[in-house]
C-alpha atoms as one frame of an Amber mdcrd trajectory, in Angstrom:
protein
 -11.921  14.606  11.431 -15.164  12.892  10.554 -14.914   9.114  10.954 -17.791
   7.991   8.779 -16.470   4.951   6.996 -16.648   4.872   3.228 -15.894   1.158
   3.164 -18.703   0.153   5.480 -21.283   1.375   2.988 -20.034  -0.907   0.223
 -22.042  -4.070  -0.250 -21.127  -6.907  -2.574 -23.008 -10.093  -3.439 -22.217
 -13.186  -1.435 -20.233 -15.838  -3.317 -18.799 -17.851  -0.451 -16.187 -20.531
  -1.054 -12.492 -21.153  -1.520 -10.504 -18.671  -3.589 -10.729 -19.398  -7.312
  -7.514 -20.676  -8.840  -7.616 -17.960 -11.499  -7.717 -15.279  -8.779  -4.606
 -16.680  -7.121  -2.869 -17.024 -10.490  -3.621 -13.371 -11.286  -2.115 -12.151
  -8.003   0.970 -14.351  -8.368   1.399 -13.149 -11.979   2.407  -9.718 -10.632
   5.669 -11.189  -9.296   8.872 -10.893 -11.298  11.408  -8.324 -12.477   9.932
  -5.185 -14.000  10.855  -1.942 -15.670   8.414   0.431 -13.974   7.116   3.842
 -14.996   5.226   5.862 -12.376   2.943   8.597 -13.751   0.598  10.932 -11.850
  -1.221  13.897 -13.344  -3.920  16.193 -11.978  -6.767  16.222 -14.479  -9.797
  18.186 -13.221 -10.138  21.088 -10.773 -13.235  20.778  -8.589 -12.847  23.431
  -5.867 -13.622  27.025  -6.796 -10.453  28.936  -7.577  -8.189  25.875  -7.777
  -5.986  25.350 -10.838  -4.583  21.909 -11.594  -0.820  21.602 -11.404   0.608
  21.786 -14.934   3.426  19.294 -14.435   2.989  15.558 -14.120   5.036  13.352
 -11.798   7.091  10.775 -13.709   9.706   8.336 -12.470  11.308   5.165 -13.821
  12.711   2.279 -11.801  13.743  -1.345 -11.832  11.549  -3.172  -9.352  11.611
  -6.804  -8.315   8.329  -8.176  -6.958   8.863 -11.370  -4.991   6.364 -13.731
  -3.337   7.141 -13.806   0.397   3.954 -15.534   1.594   1.665 -17.914  -0.281
  -1.072 -19.732   1.595  -4.580 -20.682   0.512  -6.111 -17.449   1.817  -3.204
 -14.981   1.853  -0.555 -13.963  -0.682   2.067 -11.315   0.058   4.136  -9.651
  -2.650   7.175  -7.635  -1.596   8.466  -4.893  -3.918  12.225  -4.231  -3.966
  13.709  -1.250  -5.810  17.287  -1.514  -7.017  19.230   1.648  -7.784  22.768
   2.019  -9.054  24.398   5.177  -7.633  27.191   6.619  -9.760  30.483   4.789
  -9.182  28.910   2.644  -6.463  27.510  -0.863  -6.145  23.766  -1.392  -6.712
  21.649  -0.637  -3.656  18.397  -2.345  -2.666  15.570  -0.221  -1.301  12.751
  -2.098   0.373   9.624  -0.642  -1.236   5.933  -1.316  -0.635   4.249  -4.676
  -0.077   0.866  -5.988  -1.216  -0.884  -8.255   1.297  -3.833 -10.014  -0.366
  -6.364 -11.761   1.912  -9.303 -13.864   0.759 -12.744 -12.932   2.165 -11.179
 -10.584   4.697 -13.599  -9.130   7.261 -11.067  -6.775   8.935 -10.328  -3.658
   6.844  -8.251  -0.605   7.841  -9.761   2.700   6.652  -7.438   5.701   7.046
  -8.876   8.437   9.275  -5.777  10.363  10.332  -4.889  13.997   9.797  -1.702
  16.079   9.850   0.818  13.844  11.671  -1.811  11.424  13.055  -1.224   7.912
  11.730  -4.654   6.469  12.451  -7.019   3.982  10.840 -10.574   2.974  11.635
 -11.121  -0.785  11.891 -14.048  -1.600   9.624 -15.770  -4.943  10.182 -17.337
  -6.453   7.085 -20.126  -8.973   7.289 -19.418 -12.390   5.764 -21.848 -11.442
   2.996 -19.922  -8.273   2.160 -16.583 -10.088   2.152 -17.722 -13.165   0.233
 -15.905 -13.654  -3.055 -13.571 -10.692  -2.471  -9.906 -10.114  -1.804  -8.611
  -7.316   0.385  -5.363  -5.621  -0.551  -3.385  -4.047   2.293  -0.543  -1.879
   1.014   2.310  -1.132   3.406   4.886   1.608   3.687   8.599   0.876   3.384
   8.697   0.116   7.140   5.632  -2.164   6.788   3.310   0.202   8.644  -0.081
   0.296   6.870  -0.738   2.799   4.104  -4.162   1.829   2.797  -6.485  -1.133
   2.417  -9.408  -1.815   0.099 -11.342  -4.827  -1.058 -13.024  -6.044  -4.231
 -13.379  -8.949  -6.614 -11.042 -10.198  -9.296 -12.868 -10.171 -12.632 -11.866
 -12.465 -15.490 -13.701 -11.616 -18.700 -13.041 -10.673 -22.330  -9.543 -12.077
 -22.044  -8.669  -9.691 -19.193  -8.051 -10.229 -15.488  -8.418  -7.221 -13.218
  -9.235  -6.294  -9.620 -10.921  -3.046  -8.611 -11.054  -1.804  -5.041 -13.681
  -0.155  -2.933 -13.044   3.605  -2.469 -10.029   3.812  -0.194  -8.798   6.692
   1.955  -5.053   7.073   2.333  -2.494   9.608   3.596  -0.816  12.106   1.293
   1.626  10.356  -1.044   5.352  10.536  -0.450   5.743  12.670  -3.567   3.625
  15.436  -1.950   3.394  15.155   1.831   6.350  17.496   2.404   5.247  19.904
  -0.357   1.470  20.275  -0.061  -0.757  21.613   2.722  -3.889  22.334   0.686
  -5.515  18.907   1.072  -5.732  16.263   3.790  -6.022  12.813   2.249  -6.622
  10.926  -0.966  -9.784   9.038  -1.826  -8.763   6.398  -4.348 -10.187   3.612
  -6.450  -7.403   1.198  -7.419  -7.423  -1.179 -10.350  -4.786  -3.822 -11.040
  -4.909  -5.213 -14.591  -2.731  -7.927 -16.075  -1.265  -7.195 -19.506   0.592
  -9.196 -22.144   3.874  -7.720 -20.884   3.199  -7.485 -17.146   0.582  -5.438
 -15.322  -0.624  -1.928 -14.623  -1.827  -0.181 -11.491  -4.494   2.437 -12.269
  -5.352   4.993  -9.577  -8.438   7.194  -9.794  -7.526   9.775  -7.138  -9.488
  12.542  -5.489  -7.597  15.027  -3.312  -9.854  15.726  -0.326  -9.938  18.723
   2.011 -11.309  17.586   5.386 -10.592  19.953   8.259 -12.518  21.843  10.900
 -16.248  21.327  11.360 -17.280  21.750   7.739 -18.027  18.972   5.249 -15.229
  17.310   3.310 -14.733  18.735  -0.195 -12.868  17.615  -3.305  -9.989  19.823
  -4.379  -9.256  18.072  -7.679  -9.021  14.764  -9.488  -5.749  13.018 -10.301
  -4.964  10.094 -12.578  -2.231   7.627 -11.686  -0.869   4.954 -14.001   2.026
   2.784 -12.844   3.166   0.442 -15.614   5.092  -2.742 -14.832   6.731  -4.379
 -17.863   8.577  -7.653 -17.398  12.277  -7.435 -18.116  15.546  -9.253 -17.499
  18.120  -7.615 -15.279  21.172  -8.676 -13.327  19.783  -6.428 -10.587  17.202
  -9.112  -9.788  19.911 -11.317  -8.298  21.105  -8.403  -6.158  17.573  -7.840
  -4.843  16.815 -11.495  -4.149  20.170 -12.044  -2.411  19.417  -9.021  -0.231
  16.001 -10.421   0.643  17.482 -13.800   1.609  19.541 -11.976   4.230  17.001
  -9.404   5.408  13.706 -11.155   4.658  13.356 -13.088   7.935  13.615  -9.833
   9.896  11.077  -8.026   7.706   8.697 -10.989   7.915   8.622 -10.405  11.662
   8.033  -6.653  11.238   5.279  -7.133   8.654   3.482  -9.724  10.754   3.687
  -7.461  13.811   1.941  -4.568  12.039  -0.558  -6.910  10.406  -1.539  -8.468
  13.718  -1.691  -5.068  15.444  -4.168  -3.788  12.862  -6.291  -6.927  12.744
  -6.700  -7.176  16.511  -7.470  -3.504  17.237 -11.051  -3.188  18.575 -12.069
   0.068  16.842  -9.090   2.202  15.841  -5.430   1.502  15.158  -2.700   4.140
  15.287   1.015   4.406  15.784   3.448   7.099  16.907   6.606   8.027  15.015
   8.344   8.870  18.321   8.246   7.151  21.700  10.306   8.165  24.718  12.445
  10.346  22.481  13.309   7.622  19.972  12.097   7.745  16.385  10.270   4.690
  15.087  12.432   4.722  11.952  15.624   4.695  14.028  14.288   1.881  16.229
  13.455  -0.287  13.230  16.843   0.416  11.608  18.603  -0.722  14.776  16.474
  -3.854  14.986  17.334  -4.657  11.362  21.030  -4.107  12.031  20.740  -6.535
  14.953  18.775  -9.049  12.832  16.236  -9.130  15.656  13.857 -12.083  15.838
  10.069 -11.750  15.804   9.709 -11.758  19.591  12.249  -8.956  19.974  10.560
  -6.961  17.211   7.187  -7.327  18.925   8.544  -6.172  22.294  10.347  -3.193
  20.737   7.495  -1.941  18.535   4.489  -2.530  20.780   5.010   0.744  22.719
   4.570   2.708  19.464   1.071   1.279  18.876  -2.249   2.476  20.235  -5.254
   0.205  19.703  -8.621   1.313  21.084
């Protein structure tokens, strides 16, 4: 696969300084209990002979977004889904996390293919990073999914953040069902609303294989709507995080450090010496392993070059 970075070409004006209070307030405003609607719909066919899928993807959920890290230059929001199986107690599913970093100069740009979990480490100049926030989004096991950067804008009574174009792997809703494209190229926008916030995704499904140039298969629109609500499920989620949070803090920080310190590329394997990464992490969680044990157990799965 071609490894020409999309992010490296983006240049933003330098506005060096401490993070504005209104930026931090906007990020922290995304925390809380939400009724969420996920909506994705293919909108425009680009490739010759391709027909957009007629059905949209729609799901509803109760999601608790909790602040798990809040320093001057980094804020981490952890998403927790709570489901109530029939005739069973509510169950917490650790969902994605948002790691926001002020004037970040280390960005992970996805460059994998098929089963390769690989990212190029893009180094921004201080001028490119000035005045911006990066957003690193993690998978449920805190491995990286995608990262972009941009500025929070506060104007006309609206606060929103829009990312640089960001490559990412196929989404969970399609990676076991589709083989006709290789990655997404996405511009993300987070906008605060009177009732919560929305996550807009302007998606392009990209075919990038062999020696030929990358081509766009189609466009897709994503709109995930988070409306604040009250739910007894919030207590279930937060109690679960009190018990499991210290372990996941160690896992998240391991992956974050591994990506930030990689010289040029960062990748990880889903199997090592016959043991699946998912199984290894589940066992570590069951053991409530500390950060040092997590680091020793997960390091063999990582390749940094």
